[in-house]
Amino acid sequence: MQAAASAAGRVGWLRDWQYAHRGLHGGGVAENSPAAFAGAIVRGLGIECDVQISRDGRAMVFHDWTLERLTDEVGDVSARDRAELERIALRVGGERIPTIEALLAQVGGLVPLLVEIKSKREFDPVPLCAAVERALRSYEGAVAVMSFDPRVPKWFADHAPCVVRGLVVTEENDRGMAGRLRRRLAFRHARPHFLAYDVRDLPSTFAAAHRARGVPLLTWTVRSPDLRARAAAHADAPIAEGAGLA
C-alpha cells in the first residue's frame, strides 16, 4: 500500500479533470463510439471507456459482454474476431465498434483516458490485460487502466508497473463487516494507484481513508447535479454523463 501512496506525483493528473462516462453520448450518439469520444474532446473532457476482448485477442471498445443491447447482432463479443466486430454497426448512430488502437489514435493525447478492463469471476483477464498493455506501449498521452476485478490492476503492477492502474469499487449489497474485509483485501491484492468509487456510496470511510493517504479518488457514475455536488464534496474527480457533467 505504501507503493500506491508514493505514486502521487505520477498520478496527480487524475484529479484535474472531469471524465465523460463512455464518452459524450446521447442525442443520437452511441456510448463508446468515435462520435462520443470526439464530443468529449471538443468539450475538453477526459474520457472513460470500456474494453472487451475479441476471439482473436484484441481489445475492443465496448461495454457489454454481449452484442444485443447496442447492436442488431446477438451473442458474445468474445465469440467474434476483431475484423468481424469492426464491421458491426452500433444501433445508435451507425458507427462501427472501434479497437483500442483506433481510440488511442483518435484521442492522440488531447485529453486523458480511463480504460475500464471488463472482467468477472469466471473470466481470465490476462489476455485482455496483455492486449491493452501492448496497445499502450507507444502511447504518449495521459492514460490509466482500471477494473472491478483486483486481478487486473495486480497484473499491471506485476507486468507493466509504469501504467497507471486503478481499482473500481462499489459497496452495493456488500456494506457489512464481510464487505469491508473484502474491500481491504482487494486493495491489498490489487496495489492500485487510484480508486474509482460508486458515487452512491459516498461518503465512505474506506474511500476517505485512502484519499487521506494521497490516493486519488474518482467517482462514478455522476448523473445529476445532486450527485455532482456529492462528488465535489467527497472525491477528487467525477466520471459523469448527462446532467452530471458540469
Tab-separated table of C-alpha atoms in Angstrom:
chain	number	residue	atom	x	y	z
A	1	MET	CA	0.000	0.000	0.000
A	2	GLN	CA	2.932	2.334	0.508
A	3	ALA	CA	3.759	1.990	-3.181
A	4	ALA	CA	0.329	3.293	-4.129
A	5	ALA	CA	0.648	6.326	-1.894
A	6	SER	CA	4.163	7.111	-3.130
A	7	ALA	CA	2.923	7.300	-6.731
A	8	ALA	CA	1.000	10.526	-6.063
A	9	GLY	CA	3.308	12.647	-8.196
A	10	ARG	CA	2.851	10.395	-11.216
A	11	VAL	CA	-0.933	10.188	-10.962
A	12	GLY	CA	-1.827	13.711	-9.894
A	13	TRP	CA	-3.330	14.474	-13.314
A	14	LEU	CA	-6.232	12.172	-12.450
A	15	ARG	CA	-7.603	14.854	-10.110
A	16	ASP	CA	-7.551	17.650	-12.684
A	17	TRP	CA	-10.367	16.557	-14.995
A	18	GLN	CA	-13.963	15.511	-15.211
A	19	TYR	CA	-14.415	12.406	-17.334
A	20	ALA	CA	-17.197	11.715	-19.808
A	21	HIS	CA	-18.589	8.290	-18.955
A	22	ARG	CA	-18.306	6.172	-22.137
A	23	GLY	CA	-17.647	9.393	-23.995
A	24	LEU	CA	-20.101	12.238	-24.546
A	25	HIS	CA	-23.090	10.173	-25.684
A	26	GLY	CA	-26.836	10.661	-26.026
A	27	GLY	CA	-28.998	12.500	-28.544
A	28	GLY	CA	-28.176	10.160	-31.405
A	29	VAL	CA	-24.597	9.484	-30.310
A	30	ALA	CA	-23.818	5.980	-29.040
A	31	GLU	CA	-21.792	5.260	-25.911
A	32	ASN	CA	-18.173	4.214	-26.529
A	33	SER	CA	-18.360	5.432	-30.130
A	34	PRO	CA	-15.927	7.607	-32.095
A	35	ALA	CA	-18.527	10.398	-32.127
A	36	ALA	CA	-18.875	10.202	-28.336
A	37	PHE	CA	-15.122	10.461	-27.933
A	38	ALA	CA	-14.913	13.342	-30.413
A	39	GLY	CA	-17.608	15.208	-28.462
A	40	ALA	CA	-15.685	14.796	-25.217
A	41	ILE	CA	-12.503	16.080	-26.828
A	42	VAL	CA	-14.270	19.161	-28.197
A	43	ARG	CA	-15.619	19.966	-24.721
A	44	GLY	CA	-12.252	19.414	-23.074
A	45	LEU	CA	-13.413	16.415	-21.059
A	46	GLY	CA	-11.416	13.377	-20.099
A	47	ILE	CA	-12.775	10.119	-21.473
A	48	GLU	CA	-13.781	6.925	-19.688
A	49	CYS	CA	-14.286	3.869	-21.901
A	50	ASP	CA	-14.689	0.111	-21.621
A	51	VAL	CA	-12.882	-2.728	-23.373
A	52	GLN	CA	-13.802	-6.338	-24.098
A	53	ILE	CA	-11.681	-8.996	-25.778
A	54	SER	CA	-12.305	-10.387	-29.248
A	55	ARG	CA	-11.923	-14.063	-30.139
A	56	ASP	CA	-8.510	-13.345	-31.655
A	57	GLY	CA	-7.227	-11.498	-28.584
A	58	ARG	CA	-7.766	-7.843	-29.498
A	59	ALA	CA	-9.086	-5.160	-27.134
A	60	MET	CA	-12.377	-3.787	-28.477
A	61	VAL	CA	-14.024	-0.631	-27.137
A	62	PHE	CA	-17.396	-1.961	-25.994
A	63	HIS	CA	-19.138	-2.145	-22.639
A	64	ASP	CA	-21.333	-5.234	-22.666
A	65	TRP	CA	-20.363	-8.899	-22.737
A	66	THR	CA	-22.951	-9.461	-25.476
A	67	LEU	CA	-23.884	-7.528	-28.599
A	68	GLU	CA	-27.668	-7.263	-28.471
A	69	ARG	CA	-28.227	-4.126	-26.363
A	70	LEU	CA	-26.070	-1.894	-28.532
A	71	THR	CA	-26.196	-3.520	-31.979
A	72	ASP	CA	-28.542	-5.566	-34.155
A	73	GLU	CA	-26.318	-8.622	-33.675
A	74	VAL	CA	-26.583	-11.212	-30.895
A	75	GLY	CA	-24.077	-13.307	-28.957
A	76	ASP	CA	-20.875	-12.804	-27.037
A	77	VAL	CA	-18.339	-10.192	-28.095
A	78	SER	CA	-15.604	-12.733	-27.367
A	79	ALA	CA	-17.064	-15.117	-29.988
A	80	ARG	CA	-16.205	-12.703	-32.842
A	81	ASP	CA	-12.824	-11.806	-34.341
A	82	ARG	CA	-11.625	-8.207	-34.433
A	83	ALA	CA	-12.309	-7.805	-38.152
A	84	GLU	CA	-15.878	-9.021	-37.745
A	85	LEU	CA	-16.532	-6.775	-34.736
A	86	GLU	CA	-15.152	-3.756	-36.605
A	87	ARG	CA	-17.837	-4.296	-39.266
A	88	ILE	CA	-20.720	-4.331	-36.771
A	89	ALA	CA	-22.688	-1.078	-36.657
A	90	LEU	CA	-23.789	0.406	-33.359
A	91	ARG	CA	-27.572	0.676	-33.314
A	92	VAL	CA	-27.437	4.380	-32.389
A	93	GLY	CA	-25.528	6.496	-34.886
A	94	GLY	CA	-24.392	3.634	-37.114
A	95	GLU	CA	-20.682	3.860	-36.324
A	96	ARG	CA	-18.592	0.700	-36.015
A	97	ILE	CA	-17.097	-0.876	-32.894
A	98	PRO	CA	-13.551	0.506	-32.556
A	99	THR	CA	-10.395	-1.190	-31.373
A	100	ILE	CA	-8.452	0.382	-28.539
A	101	GLU	CA	-5.757	1.241	-31.070
A	102	ALA	CA	-8.286	3.267	-33.075
A	103	LEU	CA	-9.382	5.070	-29.909
A	104	LEU	CA	-5.809	5.920	-28.949
A	105	ALA	CA	-5.146	7.271	-32.439
A	106	GLN	CA	-8.298	9.394	-32.240
A	107	VAL	CA	-7.536	10.847	-28.811
A	108	GLY	CA	-3.849	11.358	-29.514
A	109	GLY	CA	-3.111	12.699	-26.050
A	110	LEU	CA	-5.536	15.628	-26.370
A	111	VAL	CA	-7.406	14.597	-23.213
A	112	PRO	CA	-6.731	11.921	-20.584
A	113	LEU	CA	-8.203	8.469	-20.960
A	114	LEU	CA	-9.510	5.957	-18.400
A	115	VAL	CA	-9.748	2.421	-19.769
A	116	GLU	CA	-12.010	0.086	-17.792
A	117	ILE	CA	-10.998	-3.509	-18.434
A	118	LYS	CA	-14.132	-5.636	-18.159
A	119	SER	CA	-13.826	-8.808	-16.139
A	120	LYS	CA	-15.826	-11.193	-13.982
A	121	ARG	CA	-15.160	-14.121	-11.670
A	122	GLU	CA	-15.242	-16.864	-14.321
A	123	PHE	CA	-13.217	-14.822	-16.833
A	124	ASP	CA	-9.428	-14.972	-17.257
A	125	PRO	CA	-8.430	-11.308	-17.552
A	126	VAL	CA	-4.808	-11.896	-18.568
A	127	PRO	CA	-5.255	-11.943	-22.383
A	128	LEU	CA	-7.239	-8.691	-22.292
A	129	CYS	CA	-4.737	-7.057	-19.918
A	130	ALA	CA	-1.927	-8.079	-22.269
A	131	ALA	CA	-3.784	-6.749	-25.318
A	132	VAL	CA	-4.337	-3.374	-23.629
A	133	GLU	CA	-0.730	-3.209	-22.456
A	134	ARG	CA	0.550	-3.862	-25.982
A	135	ALA	CA	-1.641	-1.073	-27.335
A	136	LEU	CA	-0.413	1.379	-24.712
A	137	ARG	CA	3.319	0.796	-25.223
A	138	SER	CA	3.693	3.523	-27.836
A	139	TYR	CA	1.009	5.866	-26.499
A	140	GLU	CA	2.317	9.118	-25.040
A	141	GLY	CA	-0.890	10.654	-23.669
A	142	ALA	CA	-2.225	10.516	-20.131
A	143	VAL	CA	-3.937	7.142	-19.672
A	144	ALA	CA	-4.905	4.816	-16.843
A	145	VAL	CA	-6.429	1.357	-16.672
A	146	MET	CA	-8.946	0.243	-14.061
A	147	SER	CA	-11.263	-2.645	-13.213
A	148	PHE	CA	-13.648	-4.015	-10.617
A	149	ASP	CA	-11.532	-7.176	-10.732
A	150	PRO	CA	-8.459	-6.753	-8.488
A	151	ARG	CA	-6.612	-9.261	-10.653
A	152	VAL	CA	-6.433	-6.607	-13.380
A	153	PRO	CA	-4.505	-3.863	-11.524
A	154	LYS	CA	-2.384	-6.615	-9.941
A	155	TRP	CA	-1.449	-7.864	-13.424
A	156	PHE	CA	-0.360	-4.363	-14.404
A	157	ALA	CA	1.540	-3.942	-11.123
A	158	ASP	CA	3.429	-7.159	-11.860
A	159	HIS	CA	3.908	-6.869	-15.635
A	160	ALA	CA	3.575	-3.190	-16.593
A	161	PRO	CA	4.206	-1.146	-13.438
A	162	CYS	CA	4.598	2.118	-15.358
A	163	VAL	CA	0.952	2.006	-16.447
A	164	VAL	CA	-1.271	3.907	-14.001
A	165	ARG	CA	-3.770	1.442	-12.544
A	166	GLY	CA	-6.960	1.729	-10.517
A	167	LEU	CA	-9.483	-0.375	-8.624
A	168	VAL	CA	-13.192	0.239	-9.291
A	169	VAL	CA	-15.310	-0.219	-6.159
A	170	THR	CA	-18.961	-0.409	-5.221
A	171	GLU	CA	-20.325	-1.169	-1.775
A	172	GLU	CA	-23.774	-2.019	-3.148
A	173	ASN	CA	-25.255	-5.069	-1.353
A	174	ASP	CA	-21.922	-5.524	0.453
A	175	ARG	CA	-21.806	-2.996	3.266
A	176	GLY	CA	-21.372	-5.327	6.250
A	177	MET	CA	-18.232	-6.483	8.001
A	178	ALA	CA	-17.545	-9.129	5.338
A	179	GLY	CA	-17.767	-6.484	2.623
A	180	ARG	CA	-15.367	-4.193	4.437
A	181	LEU	CA	-12.890	-7.065	4.746
A	182	ARG	CA	-13.247	-7.903	1.045
A	183	ARG	CA	-12.517	-4.303	0.078
A	184	ARG	CA	-9.390	-4.212	2.230
A	185	LEU	CA	-8.162	-7.497	0.792
A	186	ALA	CA	-8.946	-6.399	-2.767
A	187	PHE	CA	-6.976	-3.184	-2.312
A	188	ARG	CA	-4.014	-5.054	-0.847
A	189	HIS	CA	-4.068	-7.592	-3.685
A	190	ALA	CA	-4.565	-5.042	-6.476
A	191	ARG	CA	-1.951	-2.471	-5.361
A	192	PRO	CA	-3.802	0.321	-7.229
A	193	HIS	CA	-2.594	3.865	-7.774
A	194	PHE	CA	-6.172	5.214	-7.507
A	195	LEU	CA	-9.748	4.285	-6.655
A	196	ALA	CA	-12.857	4.793	-8.796
A	197	TYR	CA	-15.764	4.655	-6.360
A	198	ASP	CA	-19.526	4.309	-6.719
A	199	VAL	CA	-20.884	7.813	-6.035
A	200	ARG	CA	-23.894	6.285	-4.281
A	201	ASP	CA	-21.535	5.031	-1.557
A	202	LEU	CA	-20.008	8.410	-0.776
A	203	PRO	CA	-19.101	9.441	1.816
A	204	SER	CA	-17.266	6.204	2.577
A	205	THR	CA	-14.802	5.668	5.403
A	206	PHE	CA	-12.829	3.223	3.240
A	207	ALA	CA	-12.561	5.667	0.354
A	208	ALA	CA	-11.843	8.624	2.635
A	209	ALA	CA	-9.029	6.789	4.414
A	210	HIS	CA	-7.197	6.066	1.165
A	211	ARG	CA	-7.839	9.558	-0.139
A	212	ALA	CA	-6.273	10.961	3.043
A	213	ARG	CA	-3.173	8.886	2.261
A	214	GLY	CA	-2.870	10.612	-1.115
A	215	VAL	CA	-4.601	8.007	-3.292
A	216	PRO	CA	-6.674	9.860	-5.937
A	217	LEU	CA	-10.391	9.170	-5.588
A	218	LEU	CA	-12.539	9.253	-8.722
A	219	THR	CA	-16.270	8.577	-8.560
A	220	TRP	CA	-18.893	7.161	-10.948
A	221	THR	CA	-21.482	7.465	-12.396
A	222	VAL	CA	-22.409	11.076	-11.720
A	223	ARG	CA	-25.733	11.632	-13.498
A	224	SER	CA	-27.326	14.645	-11.779
A	225	PRO	CA	-26.431	17.998	-10.197
A	226	ASP	CA	-27.047	16.489	-6.754
A	227	LEU	CA	-24.591	13.680	-7.420
A	228	ARG	CA	-22.151	16.200	-8.880
A	229	ALA	CA	-22.279	18.108	-5.585
A	230	ARG	CA	-21.700	14.875	-3.668
A	231	ALA	CA	-18.735	14.056	-5.879
A	232	ALA	CA	-17.257	17.519	-5.325
A	233	ALA	CA	-17.596	17.142	-1.560
A	234	HIS	CA	-16.145	13.663	-1.212
A	235	ALA	CA	-13.964	12.824	-4.242
A	236	ASP	CA	-11.289	14.315	-6.436
A	237	ALA	CA	-12.897	13.963	-9.871
A	238	PRO	CA	-16.211	12.765	-11.346
A	239	ILE	CA	-16.849	10.234	-14.076
A	240	ALA	CA	-20.100	11.702	-15.331
A	241	GLU	CA	-22.736	11.748	-18.035
A	242	GLY	CA	-25.806	13.763	-18.983
A	243	ALA	CA	-26.895	16.248	-16.316
A	244	GLY	CA	-23.991	15.155	-14.132
A	245	LEU	CA	-21.483	16.932	-16.370
A	246	ALA	CA	-20.710	20.476	-15.305
